[in-house]
mmCIF file of C-alpha atoms and ligand atoms in Angstrom:
data_model
loop_
_atom_site.group_PDB
_atom_site.id
_atom_site.type_symbol
_atom_site.label_atom_id
_atom_site.label_comp_id
_atom_site.label_asym_id
_atom_site.label_seq_id
_atom_site.Cartn_x
_atom_site.Cartn_y
_atom_site.Cartn_z
ATOM 1 C CA MET D 225 32.315 8.969 -54.624
ATOM 2 C CA THR D 226 32.692 6.732 -51.736
ATOM 3 C CA LYS D 227 31.672 2.966 -52.462
ATOM 4 C CA THR D 228 28.597 1.308 -51.059
ATOM 5 C CA PRO D 229 29.521 -0.308 -47.737
ATOM 6 C CA ILE D 230 29.357 -4.095 -47.931
ATOM 7 C CA ARG D 231 28.872 -5.660 -44.456
ATOM 8 C CA ASP D 232 28.804 -9.307 -43.385
ATOM 9 C CA GLY D 233 25.249 -9.852 -42.621
ATOM 10 C CA PHE D 234 26.090 -12.343 -39.725
ATOM 11 C CA GLU D 235 28.160 -9.978 -37.941
ATOM 12 C CA ALA D 236 26.569 -8.496 -34.826
ATOM 13 C CA GLY D 237 24.562 -5.245 -35.543
ATOM 14 C CA ALA D 238 24.776 -5.575 -39.149
ATOM 15 C CA VAL D 239 21.045 -6.562 -39.728
ATOM 16 C CA ASP D 240 20.076 -4.194 -36.967
ATOM 17 C CA ASP D 241 21.754 -1.349 -38.745
ATOM 18 C CA ALA D 242 20.086 -2.362 -42.060
ATOM 19 C CA ALA D 243 16.594 -2.460 -40.414
ATOM 20 C CA ALA D 244 17.331 0.969 -39.049
ATOM 21 C CA LEU D 245 18.025 2.216 -42.570
ATOM 22 C CA LEU D 246 14.728 0.655 -43.881
ATOM 23 C CA ARG D 247 12.928 2.342 -41.017
ATOM 24 C CA LYS D 248 14.250 5.640 -42.207
ATOM 25 C CA GLY D 249 12.753 4.850 -45.812
ATOM 26 C CA GLU D 250 16.154 3.816 -47.352
ATOM 27 C CA VAL D 251 16.649 0.854 -49.667
ATOM 28 C CA VAL D 252 19.315 -1.611 -48.865
ATOM 29 C CA ALA D 253 20.359 -4.964 -50.570
ATOM 30 C CA PHE D 254 20.297 -8.123 -48.861
ATOM 31 C CA PRO D 255 20.788 -11.955 -49.550
ATOM 32 C CA THR D 256 17.900 -14.479 -50.105
ATOM 33 C CA GLU D 257 18.432 -18.110 -50.816
ATOM 34 C CA THR D 258 17.708 -17.372 -54.528
ATOM 35 C CA VAL D 259 19.260 -13.995 -55.574
ATOM 36 C CA TYR D 260 20.200 -10.732 -53.914
ATOM 37 C CA GLY D 261 16.994 -8.363 -53.275
ATOM 38 C CA LEU D 262 16.734 -4.448 -52.965
ATOM 39 C CA GLY D 263 14.485 -3.994 -50.241
ATOM 40 C CA ALA D 264 12.356 -1.282 -48.715
ATOM 41 C CA ASN D 265 9.652 -1.388 -46.179
ATOM 42 C CA ALA D 266 6.567 -2.587 -48.085
ATOM 43 C CA LEU D 267 4.299 -0.470 -46.161
ATOM 44 C CA ASP D 268 5.998 2.820 -46.911
ATOM 45 C CA PRO D 269 5.190 3.887 -50.407
ATOM 46 C CA VAL D 270 7.747 6.515 -50.559
ATOM 47 C CA ALA D 271 10.555 3.979 -49.811
ATOM 48 C CA VAL D 272 9.231 1.555 -52.221
ATOM 49 C CA ALA D 273 9.284 4.504 -54.911
ATOM 50 C CA ARG D 274 12.965 4.656 -54.368
ATOM 51 C CA ILE D 275 13.359 0.955 -55.521
ATOM 52 C CA PHE D 276 11.997 1.829 -58.786
ATOM 53 C CA GLU D 277 14.236 4.606 -59.291
ATOM 54 C CA LEU D 278 17.240 2.698 -58.408
ATOM 55 C CA LYS D 279 16.299 -0.096 -60.773
ATOM 56 C CA GLU D 280 14.957 2.159 -63.521
ATOM 57 C CA ARG D 281 12.156 -0.166 -63.236
ATOM 58 C CA PRO D 282 8.875 0.513 -65.078
ATOM 59 C CA ARG D 283 6.080 1.182 -62.511
ATOM 60 C CA PHE D 284 3.802 -1.254 -64.073
ATOM 61 C CA ASP D 285 6.107 -3.963 -62.643
ATOM 62 C CA PRO D 286 4.757 -5.150 -59.206
ATOM 63 C CA LEU D 287 7.107 -6.134 -56.512
ATOM 64 C CA ILE D 288 7.287 -9.471 -54.371
ATOM 65 C CA VAL D 289 6.609 -8.854 -50.610
ATOM 66 C CA HIS D 290 8.788 -10.769 -48.325
ATOM 67 C CA ILE D 291 7.550 -11.895 -44.934
ATOM 68 C CA ALA D 292 9.107 -13.915 -41.831
ATOM 69 C CA ASP D 293 5.894 -14.804 -40.041
ATOM 70 C CA ARG D 294 2.734 -16.501 -41.652
ATOM 71 C CA ALA D 295 0.481 -14.256 -39.575
ATOM 72 C CA TRP D 296 1.433 -11.570 -42.234
ATOM 73 C CA VAL D 297 -0.414 -13.658 -45.046
ATOM 74 C CA GLU D 298 -3.717 -12.927 -43.589
ATOM 75 C CA ARG D 299 -2.817 -9.140 -43.009
ATOM 76 C CA LEU D 300 -1.863 -8.701 -46.793
ATOM 77 C CA ALA D 301 -4.143 -11.003 -48.615
ATOM 78 C CA SER D 302 -7.615 -12.315 -48.665
ATOM 79 C CA PRO D 303 -9.046 -14.869 -49.359
ATOM 80 C CA ILE D 304 -6.438 -17.551 -48.701
ATOM 81 C CA PRO D 305 -7.449 -20.596 -50.755
ATOM 82 C CA ASP D 306 -6.586 -23.940 -49.143
ATOM 83 C CA LYS D 307 -4.255 -24.869 -52.025
ATOM 84 C CA ALA D 308 -2.275 -21.772 -51.085
ATOM 85 C CA ARG D 309 -1.933 -22.848 -47.715
ATOM 86 C CA LEU D 310 -0.870 -26.392 -48.921
ATOM 87 C CA LEU D 311 1.765 -24.686 -50.975
ATOM 88 C CA MET D 312 3.041 -22.541 -47.987
ATOM 89 C CA ASP D 313 3.112 -25.596 -45.616
ATOM 90 C CA ARG D 314 5.205 -27.439 -48.111
ATOM 91 C CA PHE D 315 7.555 -24.927 -49.674
ATOM 92 C CA TRP D 316 7.906 -21.908 -47.055
ATOM 93 C CA PRO D 317 10.316 -20.749 -45.914
ATOM 94 C CA GLY D 318 11.589 -21.356 -49.593
ATOM 95 C CA PRO D 319 11.642 -19.952 -53.116
ATOM 96 C CA LEU D 320 8.065 -19.953 -54.056
ATOM 97 C CA THR D 321 6.256 -16.572 -54.510
ATOM 98 C CA ILE D 322 2.322 -17.014 -54.099
ATOM 99 C CA ILE D 323 0.094 -14.256 -55.540
ATOM 100 C CA LEU D 324 -3.335 -13.873 -53.876
ATOM 101 C CA LYS D 325 -5.805 -11.018 -53.809
ATOM 102 C CA LYS D 326 -4.390 -7.997 -52.027
ATOM 103 C CA ARG D 327 -5.849 -6.246 -49.040
ATOM 104 C CA GLU D 328 -6.111 -2.467 -48.696
ATOM 105 C CA ILE D 329 -2.835 -2.314 -46.452
ATOM 106 C CA VAL D 330 -0.618 -3.209 -49.359
ATOM 107 C CA PRO D 331 0.237 0.168 -51.203
ATOM 108 C CA ASP D 332 -0.720 0.259 -54.850
ATOM 109 C CA ILE D 333 2.981 1.045 -55.692
ATOM 110 C CA VAL D 334 4.131 -2.288 -54.477
ATOM 111 C CA THR D 335 1.551 -4.130 -56.770
ATOM 112 C CA ALA D 336 1.735 -1.642 -59.604
ATOM 113 C CA GLY D 337 -1.796 -1.016 -59.277
ATOM 114 C CA LEU D 338 -2.938 -4.679 -59.585
ATOM 115 C CA PRO D 339 -5.399 -6.043 -57.310
ATOM 116 C CA THR D 340 -3.143 -8.960 -56.300
ATOM 117 C CA VAL D 341 0.092 -9.309 -54.223
ATOM 118 C CA GLY D 342 3.055 -11.621 -54.535
ATOM 119 C CA MET D 343 4.406 -12.959 -51.155
ATOM 120 C CA ARG D 344 6.996 -15.448 -50.315
ATOM 121 C CA MET D 345 8.889 -16.275 -46.929
ATOM 122 C CA PRO D 346 12.624 -16.732 -47.977
ATOM 123 C CA LYS D 347 14.815 -19.237 -46.431
ATOM 124 C CA HIS D 348 18.078 -17.159 -45.995
ATOM 125 C CA PRO D 349 18.708 -16.530 -42.277
ATOM 126 C CA ILE D 350 19.741 -12.856 -43.053
ATOM 127 C CA ALA D 351 16.515 -12.070 -45.015
ATOM 128 C CA LEU D 352 14.365 -13.624 -42.300
ATOM 129 C CA ARG D 353 16.176 -11.662 -39.517
ATOM 130 C CA LEU D 354 16.125 -8.595 -41.427
ATOM 131 C CA VAL D 355 12.241 -8.809 -42.077
ATOM 132 C CA ASP D 356 11.905 -9.876 -38.385
ATOM 133 C CA CYS D 357 13.945 -6.871 -37.102
ATOM 134 C CA LEU D 358 12.023 -4.375 -39.267
ATOM 135 C CA GLY D 359 8.755 -5.872 -37.989
ATOM 136 C CA ALA D 360 7.141 -5.323 -41.356
ATOM 137 C CA PRO D 361 7.305 -6.950 -44.666
ATOM 138 C CA ILE D 362 10.060 -6.040 -47.181
ATOM 139 C CA ALA D 363 9.314 -5.344 -50.806
ATOM 140 C CA ALA D 364 12.003 -6.564 -52.808
ATOM 141 C CA PRO D 365 12.925 -7.114 -56.516
ATOM 142 C CA SER D 366 16.025 -8.629 -57.628
ATOM 143 C CA ALA D 367 19.094 -6.415 -57.029
ATOM 144 C CA ASN D 368 19.771 -5.558 -60.710
ATOM 145 C CA PRO D 369 18.881 -2.712 -62.980
ATOM 146 C CA PHE D 370 15.751 -3.375 -64.916
ATOM 147 C CA GLY D 371 16.304 -5.950 -67.783
ATOM 148 C CA TYR D 372 19.691 -7.124 -66.375
ATOM 149 C CA MET D 373 20.581 -10.291 -64.763
ATOM 150 C CA SER D 374 20.057 -10.948 -61.000
ATOM 151 C CA PRO D 375 23.134 -10.783 -58.926
ATOM 152 C CA THR D 376 24.059 -13.700 -56.639
ATOM 153 C CA THR D 377 26.887 -12.266 -54.678
ATOM 154 C CA ALA D 378 27.382 -9.048 -52.752
ATOM 155 C CA GLY D 379 30.155 -8.077 -54.948
ATOM 156 C CA ASP D 380 28.064 -8.299 -58.154
ATOM 157 C CA VAL D 381 25.391 -6.133 -56.307
ATOM 158 C CA ALA D 382 28.113 -3.496 -55.633
ATOM 159 C CA SER D 383 29.325 -3.618 -59.293
ATOM 160 C CA LEU D 384 25.767 -2.920 -60.501
ATOM 161 C CA PHE D 385 24.853 -0.065 -58.151
ATOM 162 C CA ASP D 386 28.288 1.405 -57.307
ATOM 163 C CA SER D 387 27.633 4.095 -54.716
ATOM 164 C CA ARG D 388 24.105 4.488 -54.797
ATOM 165 C CA LEU D 389 23.099 1.987 -51.879
ATOM 166 C CA PRO D 390 23.729 2.907 -48.253
ATOM 167 C CA LEU D 391 24.437 -0.677 -47.402
ATOM 168 C CA ILE D 392 24.831 -4.202 -48.850
ATOM 169 C CA LEU D 393 24.395 -7.056 -46.452
ATOM 170 C CA ASP D 394 26.609 -9.758 -47.592
ATOM 171 C CA GLY D 395 25.436 -13.454 -47.021
ATOM 172 C CA GLY D 396 27.743 -15.273 -49.234
ATOM 173 C CA PRO D 397 26.826 -16.619 -52.670
ATOM 174 C CA CYS D 398 23.086 -17.475 -52.866
ATOM 175 C CA SER D 399 22.511 -21.106 -52.587
ATOM 176 C CA TYR D 400 19.835 -21.605 -55.313
ATOM 177 C CA GLY D 401 21.019 -18.980 -57.821
ATOM 178 C CA ILE D 402 17.893 -18.325 -59.644
ATOM 179 C CA GLU D 403 14.769 -16.444 -58.813
ATOM 180 C CA SER D 404 11.639 -17.959 -57.042
ATOM 181 C CA THR D 405 8.790 -19.649 -58.937
ATOM 182 C CA ILE D 406 5.753 -17.747 -59.157
ATOM 183 C CA VAL D 407 2.277 -19.111 -58.913
ATOM 184 C CA SER D 408 -1.149 -17.227 -58.575
ATOM 185 C CA LEU D 409 -4.158 -18.607 -57.034
ATOM 186 C CA VAL D 410 -6.794 -15.897 -57.494
ATOM 187 C CA ASP D 411 -9.481 -17.569 -59.423
ATOM 188 C CA GLY D 412 -9.630 -21.152 -58.123
ATOM 189 C CA GLN D 413 -6.740 -22.135 -60.554
ATOM 190 C CA VAL D 414 -3.098 -22.468 -59.706
ATOM 191 C CA ARG D 415 -1.102 -20.515 -62.648
ATOM 192 C CA LEU D 416 2.506 -20.399 -63.196
ATOM 193 C CA HIS D 417 3.836 -16.941 -63.739
ATOM 194 C CA ARG D 418 7.557 -17.690 -63.699
ATOM 195 C CA HIS D 419 9.608 -20.830 -63.864
ATOM 196 C CA GLY D 420 12.179 -20.717 -60.918
ATOM 197 C CA SER D 421 13.895 -22.376 -58.068
ATOM 198 C CA ILE D 422 11.025 -24.844 -57.291
ATOM 199 C CA ALA D 423 10.596 -27.092 -60.411
ATOM 200 C CA VAL D 424 7.153 -27.372 -61.651
ATOM 201 C CA GLU D 425 7.297 -31.203 -61.181
ATOM 202 C CA GLU D 426 7.523 -30.522 -57.387
ATOM 203 C CA LEU D 427 4.510 -28.370 -57.600
ATOM 204 C CA ALA D 428 2.804 -31.026 -59.605
ATOM 205 C CA GLY D 429 3.869 -33.573 -56.874
ATOM 206 C CA LEU D 430 1.845 -31.705 -54.212
ATOM 207 C CA LEU D 431 -1.091 -30.544 -56.289
ATOM 208 C CA GLY D 432 -1.687 -33.594 -58.360
ATOM 209 C CA THR D 433 -1.476 -31.640 -61.675
ATOM 210 C CA LEU D 434 1.038 -29.266 -63.490
ATOM 211 C CA PRO D 435 0.000 -25.597 -62.904
ATOM 212 C CA GLU D 436 -1.367 -24.029 -65.941
ATOM 213 C CA ARG D 437 0.700 -21.325 -67.604
ATOM 214 C CA GLY D 438 -0.660 -17.684 -66.596
ATOM 215 C CA PRO D 439 -1.324 -14.997 -67.493
ATOM 216 C CA ASP D 440 -4.784 -15.360 -69.206
ATOM 217 C CA LYS D 441 -5.605 -14.145 -72.667
ATOM 218 C CA GLY D 442 -2.037 -13.221 -73.603
ATOM 219 C CA ARG D 443 -2.272 -10.362 -71.080
ATOM 220 C CA CYS D 444 1.093 -9.705 -69.674
ATOM 221 C CA GLU D 445 0.674 -9.333 -66.090
ATOM 222 C CA SER D 446 4.052 -10.481 -64.820
ATOM 223 C CA PRO D 447 7.022 -8.893 -66.541
ATOM 224 C CA GLY D 448 9.023 -11.743 -65.426
ATOM 225 C CA GLU D 449 7.308 -13.121 -68.560
ATOM 226 C CA LEU D 450 8.413 -10.431 -70.925
ATOM 227 C CA PRO D 451 10.398 -12.018 -73.732
ATOM 228 C CA TYR D 452 13.419 -9.826 -72.986
ATOM 229 C CA HIS D 453 14.788 -9.857 -69.280
ATOM 230 C CA TYR D 454 17.643 -11.490 -67.625
ATOM 231 C CA ALA D 455 19.867 -10.339 -70.452
ATOM 232 C CA PRO D 456 23.582 -9.811 -70.583
ATOM 233 C CA HIS D 457 24.976 -6.800 -72.577
ATOM 234 C CA THR D 458 27.079 -9.120 -74.745
ATOM 235 C CA PRO D 459 24.796 -10.766 -77.491
ATOM 236 C CA LEU D 460 23.948 -14.486 -76.480
ATOM 237 C CA ARG D 461 23.356 -17.372 -78.734
ATOM 238 C CA ILE D 462 22.057 -20.993 -77.540
ATOM 239 C CA VAL D 463 23.887 -23.774 -79.109
ATOM 240 C CA ALA D 464 23.188 -27.376 -78.762
ATOM 241 C CA SER D 465 26.829 -28.260 -78.205
ATOM 242 C CA LEU D 466 30.404 -27.166 -78.110
ATOM 243 C CA GLY D 467 31.048 -28.246 -81.512
ATOM 244 C CA GLU D 468 29.614 -25.147 -83.024
ATOM 245 C CA ILE D 469 31.730 -22.217 -84.409
ATOM 246 C CA LEU D 470 33.633 -20.472 -81.732
ATOM 247 C CA THR D 471 35.757 -17.330 -82.749
ATOM 248 C CA GLU D 472 38.555 -15.781 -81.114
ATOM 249 C CA LYS D 473 36.280 -13.149 -79.590
ATOM 250 C CA SER D 474 33.538 -15.398 -78.160
ATOM 251 C CA CYS D 475 33.227 -16.787 -74.814
ATOM 252 C CA PHE D 476 31.214 -19.999 -73.616
ATOM 253 C CA LEU D 477 28.881 -20.994 -70.764
ATOM 254 C CA ALA D 478 28.954 -24.854 -70.651
ATOM 255 C CA PHE D 479 26.300 -26.843 -68.892
ATOM 256 C CA ALA D 480 28.649 -29.845 -67.894
ATOM 257 C CA LYS D 481 32.434 -30.622 -68.430
ATOM 258 C CA PRO D 482 32.955 -30.307 -72.157
ATOM 259 C CA ALA D 483 34.098 -33.545 -73.811
ATOM 260 C CA SER D 484 36.692 -31.890 -75.980
ATOM 261 C CA ARG D 485 38.704 -28.948 -75.816
ATOM 262 C CA VAL D 486 36.879 -25.770 -76.373
ATOM 263 C CA GLY D 487 38.205 -22.990 -78.860
ATOM 264 C CA SER D 488 37.894 -20.243 -76.524
ATOM 265 C CA ARG D 489 39.912 -19.437 -73.546
ATOM 266 C CA HIS D 490 36.800 -18.102 -71.843
ATOM 267 C CA VAL D 491 34.736 -20.916 -70.552
ATOM 268 C CA ARG D 492 32.600 -21.327 -67.639
ATOM 269 C CA VAL D 493 31.265 -24.708 -66.651
ATOM 270 C CA LEU D 494 27.985 -24.478 -64.760
ATOM 271 C CA SER D 495 28.238 -28.124 -63.302
ATOM 272 C CA GLU D 496 31.237 -30.412 -64.090
ATOM 273 C CA LYS D 497 28.943 -33.425 -63.468
ATOM 274 C CA GLY D 498 25.795 -31.879 -65.115
ATOM 275 C CA ASP D 499 23.939 -31.435 -61.989
ATOM 276 C CA LEU D 500 20.914 -28.945 -62.533
ATOM 277 C CA ARG D 501 20.688 -27.608 -59.102
ATOM 278 C CA GLU D 502 24.383 -26.729 -59.190
ATOM 279 C CA ALA D 503 24.156 -25.332 -62.521
ATOM 280 C CA ALA D 504 21.231 -23.013 -61.319
ATOM 281 C CA SER D 505 23.208 -21.964 -58.448
ATOM 282 C CA ARG D 506 26.091 -20.788 -60.498
ATOM 283 C CA PHE D 507 24.140 -19.572 -63.515
ATOM 284 C CA PHE D 508 23.767 -15.801 -63.184
ATOM 285 C CA SER D 509 27.300 -15.490 -61.466
ATOM 286 C CA CYS D 510 28.887 -17.273 -64.465
ATOM 287 C CA LEU D 511 26.974 -15.223 -67.144
ATOM 288 C CA ILE D 512 27.788 -11.972 -65.326
ATOM 289 C CA ASP D 513 31.246 -12.868 -65.273
ATOM 290 C CA LEU D 514 31.340 -13.815 -69.059
ATOM 291 C CA ASP D 515 29.418 -10.531 -69.808
ATOM 292 C CA ARG D 516 32.321 -8.580 -68.099
ATOM 293 C CA LEU D 517 34.626 -10.048 -70.489
ATOM 294 C CA GLY D 518 33.090 -7.605 -73.196
ATOM 295 C CA MET D 519 33.511 -10.520 -76.058
ATOM 296 C CA GLU D 520 31.678 -10.303 -79.297
ATOM 297 C CA VAL D 521 29.380 -13.211 -78.342
ATOM 298 C CA ILE D 522 28.478 -15.442 -75.628
ATOM 299 C CA TYR D 523 27.761 -19.019 -76.652
ATOM 300 C CA ALA D 524 25.545 -20.846 -74.123
ATOM 301 C CA GLU D 525 24.974 -24.621 -74.236
ATOM 302 C CA LYS D 526 21.554 -26.035 -73.930
ATOM 303 C CA VAL D 527 20.575 -27.576 -70.708
ATOM 304 C CA PRO D 528 18.075 -30.593 -70.323
ATOM 305 C CA GLU D 529 14.436 -28.936 -70.127
ATOM 306 C CA ARG D 530 13.357 -30.707 -67.022
ATOM 307 C CA GLY D 531 13.363 -29.796 -63.344
ATOM 308 C CA LEU D 532 15.387 -26.713 -62.815
ATOM 309 C CA GLY D 533 16.686 -26.958 -66.405
ATOM 310 C CA ARG D 534 13.318 -25.283 -67.427
ATOM 311 C CA ALA D 535 14.060 -22.263 -65.328
ATOM 312 C CA ILE D 536 17.548 -22.126 -66.708
ATOM 313 C CA MET D 537 16.414 -22.224 -70.267
ATOM 314 C CA ASP D 538 13.634 -19.782 -69.862
ATOM 315 C CA ARG D 539 16.406 -17.403 -68.823
ATOM 316 C CA LEU D 540 18.737 -18.283 -71.720
ATOM 317 C CA LYS D 541 15.890 -17.967 -74.330
ATOM 318 C CA LYS D 542 14.981 -14.470 -72.838
ATOM 319 C CA ALA D 543 18.770 -13.471 -72.899
ATOM 320 C CA ALA D 544 18.979 -14.650 -76.570
ATOM 321 C CA THR D 545 15.875 -12.979 -77.682
ATOM 322 C CA LYS D 546 16.893 -9.520 -76.396
ATOM 323 C CA THR D 547 20.429 -9.737 -77.411
ATOM 324 C CA CYS D 548 20.176 -11.315 -80.879
ATOM 325 C CA GLY D 549 16.837 -9.668 -81.932
HETATM 326 O O1 LIG L 796 13.533 -14.878 -55.872
HETATM 327 C C1 LIG L 796 12.998 -13.807 -56.018
HETATM 328 O O2 LIG L 796 11.765 -13.817 -56.279
HETATM 329 C C2 LIG L 796 13.744 -12.520 -55.904
HETATM 330 C C3 LIG L 796 14.125 -12.341 -54.323
HETATM 331 C C4 LIG L 796 14.802 -10.910 -54.111
HETATM 332 O O3 LIG L 796 13.007 -12.751 -53.604
HETATM 333 N N1 LIG L 796 12.936 -11.509 -56.177
HETATM 334 C C5 LIG L 796 12.470 -11.099 -57.497
HETATM 335 O O4 LIG L 796 11.845 -10.005 -57.815
HETATM 336 O O5 LIG L 796 12.886 -11.886 -58.468
HETATM 337 P P1 LIG L 796 11.457 -9.458 -59.182
HETATM 338 O O6 LIG L 796 10.931 -8.203 -58.910
HETATM 339 O O7 LIG L 796 12.872 -9.442 -59.935
HETATM 340 O O8 LIG L 796 10.664 -10.652 -60.001
HETATM 341 C C6 LIG L 796 9.456 -10.575 -59.433
HETATM 342 C C7 LIG L 796 8.393 -10.834 -60.501
HETATM 343 C C8 LIG L 796 8.232 -9.690 -61.613
HETATM 344 O O9 LIG L 796 8.272 -10.299 -62.909
HETATM 345 C C9 LIG L 796 6.874 -9.439 -61.393
HETATM 346 O O10 LIG L 796 6.294 -8.793 -62.535
HETATM 347 C C10 LIG L 796 6.096 -10.584 -60.551
HETATM 348 O O11 LIG L 796 7.028 -11.219 -60.060
HETATM 349 N N2 LIG L 796 4.955 -10.225 -59.782
HETATM 350 C C11 LIG L 796 5.138 -9.529 -58.520
HETATM 351 N N3 LIG L 796 3.915 -9.391 -57.916
HETATM 352 C C12 LIG L 796 3.057 -9.880 -58.975
HETATM 353 C C13 LIG L 796 1.712 -9.789 -59.039
HETATM 354 N N4 LIG L 796 0.788 -9.321 -58.100
HETATM 355 N N5 LIG L 796 1.126 -10.219 -60.218
HETATM 356 C C14 LIG L 796 1.904 -10.913 -61.222
HETATM 357 N N6 LIG L 796 3.235 -10.802 -61.326
HETATM 358 C C15 LIG L 796 3.778 -10.364 -60.199
HETATM 359 MG MG1 LIG L 797 14.064 -9.479 -61.212
#
């Protein structure tokens, strides 16, 4: 089988070719500032169905719609609360997804039948040019098979989908490295559906209060909140420090530079100086790397649960839940 072509997204004509594929109803992978996405024309339900097939994703899991122009917000959603505009003014383009009541134009397959739609304007120049060139919003989940970790390089996308994509646009490693933060504003309340690349402290700085945790009444409206998700194949255990038992067949995801020598040859350090933003940007690529080693266990060091550390810990806990029961 021929391999999926990876093209430098900054090269002349690459984005136009990707947009032409999208116009034909194909799915292409493209970079965003958070993680790589698997995109289809959001207004083409058949093309969107192809995303679900490729990802083996349950149909109850809605997709995020990517836009490049604020005019699309009014076309896709209504009403637009003032607080939503405030968030858009402050954080767009950028890694914040805002869920609002959807309008008729948004196909049900995109929202998995929900009456709401999640939208974001990405900050990556290739993502913005692709949406712009298509002239329609792009529905895109992270470019990983359902339940696996999100890829942050074109090479990792290629290894996950082999030859099943017609094109992967390469925009280099994603600068944020973890997915967008998701909030909803559908009942006058700002609710947090997923910790992500915008720290909740930043949202609180603008809104005056921390968003409430959604969804309501324990109902799972956002599978990003499922207890399993983001999991490597290798069992993962969270440890407080490097001092804990390490066997020959283990590997280690360290938050900062280890104070003493670690008893495993396979160590990835998220940030030598213990910087949370740098750690987030390297998180998935390091974990995917360790997963490939095929060891018996990945020990992951706890990170401080503040700022982006919450988003990292959220993903580590989910990975540990799935792989270790
Ligand atoms: O950073 C990101 O958000 C990346 C890039 C590609 O933009 N995308 C991404 O998409 O992470 P995905 O599909 O892997 O995660 C989106 C999450 C899912 O957990 C989905 O359930 C939730 O967003 N979601 C989307 N629309 C929703 C809605 N209307 N109501 C509740 N949750 C929604
Ligand atoms: Mg995902």
